[in-house]
Short mmCIF file of C-alpha atoms in Angstrom, two decimals:
data_model
loop_
_atom_site.label_atom_id
_atom_site.label_comp_id
_atom_site.label_asym_id
_atom_site.label_seq_id
_atom_site.Cartn_x
_atom_site.Cartn_y
_atom_site.Cartn_z
CA MET A 2 11.30 -6.97 29.22
CA LYS A 3 11.65 -10.80 27.93
CA GLU A 4 12.01 -11.95 24.96
CA CYS A 5 10.02 -15.66 23.80
CA GLU A 6 12.41 -17.93 22.96
CA GLU A 7 10.80 -19.57 19.57
CA VAL A 8 10.29 -23.28 20.65
CA ASP A 9 10.16 -26.50 17.20
CA ILE A 10 7.43 -29.02 18.66
CA VAL A 11 8.56 -32.25 17.68
CA TYR A 12 5.48 -34.83 17.21
CA PRO A 13 5.71 -38.66 17.29
CA ILE A 14 5.76 -39.69 13.99
CA GLU A 15 3.05 -43.03 13.82
CA TYR A 16 1.77 -45.18 11.89
CA ASP A 17 -1.70 -47.05 10.78
CA SER A 18 -2.14 -51.03 10.44
CA CYS A 19 -1.30 -50.68 6.61
CA GLY A 20 1.57 -49.10 7.25
CA ARG A 21 0.97 -45.82 6.35
CA MET A 22 1.82 -42.46 8.33
CA LYS A 23 -1.16 -41.62 10.56
CA TYR A 24 -1.95 -37.28 10.49
CA ASN A 25 1.39 -35.02 11.49
CA PRO A 26 0.93 -31.86 12.27
CA GLY A 27 4.46 -31.35 11.69
CA LEU A 28 4.69 -32.78 8.29
CA HIS A 29 1.15 -32.63 7.26
CA PHE A 30 0.87 -28.87 7.14
CA SER A 31 -1.64 -28.80 3.84
CA GLN A 32 -3.98 -31.44 5.59
CA PHE A 33 -7.10 -29.42 5.71
CA LYS A 34 -6.55 -26.80 2.92
CA PRO A 35 -8.40 -27.73 -0.40
CA TRP A 36 -6.29 -28.70 -3.13
CA THR A 37 -4.53 -26.75 -4.92
CA ASP A 38 -4.01 -27.16 -9.23
CA GLU A 39 -0.41 -27.18 -8.77
CA ASP A 40 -0.42 -29.80 -5.72
CA LEU A 41 -2.77 -31.58 -8.47
CA ASP A 42 -0.38 -31.59 -11.26
CA TYR A 43 2.82 -32.30 -9.28
CA LEU A 44 0.50 -35.44 -8.10
CA ILE A 45 -0.24 -36.24 -11.41
CA ASN A 46 3.11 -35.82 -12.90
CA TRP A 47 4.68 -37.30 -10.18
CA TYR A 48 2.80 -39.78 -8.08
CA ASN A 49 4.56 -42.92 -10.04
CA ILE A 50 8.18 -41.65 -10.14
CA ILE A 51 8.65 -41.10 -5.79
CA GLY A 52 5.75 -43.11 -4.93
CA LEU A 53 3.28 -42.31 -2.43
CA GLU A 54 5.18 -41.51 1.27
CA GLU A 55 7.04 -39.34 -0.68
CA MET A 56 4.27 -37.27 -2.40
CA SER A 57 2.69 -37.04 0.93
CA LEU A 58 5.78 -35.35 2.54
CA ALA A 59 5.74 -33.11 -0.43
CA LEU A 60 1.98 -32.24 -0.70
CA GLY A 61 1.95 -32.16 3.08
CA LYS A 62 -1.56 -34.02 3.24
CA THR A 63 -1.49 -37.75 4.91
CA GLU A 64 -0.77 -41.14 2.75
CA SER A 65 -4.68 -41.69 2.84
CA LYS A 66 -5.64 -37.90 1.48
CA VAL A 67 -3.26 -38.64 -1.38
CA ILE A 68 -4.75 -42.19 -2.39
CA ASN A 69 -8.07 -41.02 -2.36
CA MET A 70 -7.19 -38.03 -4.82
CA VAL A 71 -5.13 -40.65 -6.82
CA TYR A 72 -8.20 -42.97 -7.31
CA LYS A 73 -10.59 -39.88 -8.28
CA LEU A 74 -7.95 -38.48 -10.71
CA ARG A 75 -8.23 -42.10 -12.38
CA ASN A 76 -11.35 -42.55 -12.73
CA LYS A 77 -12.07 -39.19 -13.95
CA GLY A 78 -9.21 -40.10 -16.72
CA LEU A 79 -6.59 -37.67 -15.71
CA MET A 80 -4.32 -40.00 -14.71
CA LYS A 81 -3.14 -43.08 -16.04
CA THR A 82 -3.07 -46.18 -14.03
CA VAL A 83 0.71 -47.43 -14.29
CA GLN A 84 0.71 -51.42 -14.23
CA ASP A 85 4.37 -51.82 -12.56
CA THR A 86 3.13 -50.56 -10.02
CA ARG A 87 5.67 -50.92 -7.04
CA SER A 88 4.16 -51.81 -3.07
CA LYS A 89 7.93 -51.15 -1.75
CA ARG A 90 7.98 -48.13 0.56
CA GLN A 91 10.11 -45.44 -1.73
CA LEU A 92 11.87 -43.81 0.60
CA ARG A 93 12.87 -47.16 2.11
CA HIS A 94 14.24 -48.20 -0.13
CA VAL A 95 16.51 -46.74 -3.29
CA THR A 96 17.98 -47.98 -6.56
CA SER A 97 21.43 -47.87 -8.15
CA LYS A 98 19.26 -45.87 -10.65
CA THR A 99 18.50 -43.69 -7.99
CA ARG A 100 20.67 -40.09 -7.75
CA VAL A 101 20.30 -38.02 -4.36
CA ARG A 102 23.02 -34.59 -4.53
CA LYS A 103 23.66 -34.38 -1.19
CA VAL A 104 22.52 -31.47 0.69
CA LYS A 105 25.81 -30.42 2.14
CA PRO A 106 26.07 -28.54 6.10
CA GLU A 107 26.45 -25.14 4.57
CA ASP A 108 23.47 -25.49 2.36
CA ILE A 109 21.93 -26.07 5.43
CA GLU A 110 20.96 -22.18 6.61
CA ASN A 111 20.57 -21.13 3.34
CA ILE A 112 17.42 -23.61 3.05
CA LEU A 113 16.08 -22.55 6.69
CA LYS A 114 16.31 -18.92 5.42
CA LEU A 115 14.21 -20.24 2.41
CA LYS A 116 11.41 -21.93 4.07
CA ILE A 117 9.99 -18.13 5.40
CA THR A 118 8.66 -17.79 1.88
CA LYS A 119 9.05 -20.99 0.25
CA THR A 120 7.65 -24.87 -0.02
CA ASN A 121 9.50 -28.59 1.02
CA LYS A 122 8.58 -29.49 -2.50
CA GLU A 123 9.86 -26.52 -3.87
CA ILE A 124 13.37 -25.83 -2.41
CA ALA A 125 13.42 -29.20 -2.84
CA GLU A 126 14.05 -28.50 -6.32
CA MET A 127 15.79 -25.98 -6.12
CA TYR A 128 18.24 -28.33 -4.39
CA ASN A 129 18.28 -31.37 -6.99
CA VAL A 130 16.30 -34.00 -3.91
CA SER A 131 13.73 -35.25 -2.73
CA VAL A 132 11.80 -33.74 -0.57
CA SER A 133 12.56 -36.82 2.45
CA VAL A 134 16.13 -36.35 2.44
CA LEU A 135 15.82 -31.78 2.57
CA ILE A 136 13.43 -32.80 5.87
CA LYS A 137 15.74 -35.60 7.54
CA ARG A 138 18.82 -33.26 6.70
CA ILE A 139 16.93 -29.66 8.53
CA ALA A 140 16.41 -32.97 11.48
CA GLU A 141 19.47 -33.41 11.73
CA TYR A 142 20.79 -30.07 11.42
CA LYS A 143 18.43 -28.94 14.43
CA SER A 144 19.67 -31.96 16.72
CA TYR A 145 23.44 -31.31 16.08
CA PRO A 146 23.41 -27.53 15.20
CA GLY A 147 27.23 -27.15 13.47
CA GLN A 148 28.11 -30.96 12.70
CA PRO A 149 27.75 -32.14 9.27
CA ALA A 150 23.84 -32.95 7.84
CA SER A 151 25.32 -36.51 6.80
CA ASN A 152 27.25 -37.11 9.98
CA PRO A 153 25.64 -35.54 13.19
CA ARG A 154 27.77 -37.62 15.90
#
């Protein structure tokens, strides 16, 4: 009997007219699940630090869904409104104060094993990197297996 191969489906990333990422089943894994207490706690404590785009990837929900929850939490007084909000896209703008640990190629195989039992957010916290960096390194590794994650060529 022939064994079935596991195939990774890659969905194209599309953006709406406001520049927000549209629903992508590969990235927004919790889009249709209810908000958990852990999700809300993470949102309240980290939203003003990591920004909308990275928060969306960490929670597995679209940017629109995240921003709607932020609005609700602020109206209930559970989340502070920060006066110095940045409209810059967090993933495309890294300041000199932001220090991101590089994910080593030898870490990727361990990360792929951890993905069976842990979320991207939990793994990123373990390796002290952002969720976006983690996702990017895994994608690079899958595209060029055996090559260093930081330089796929």
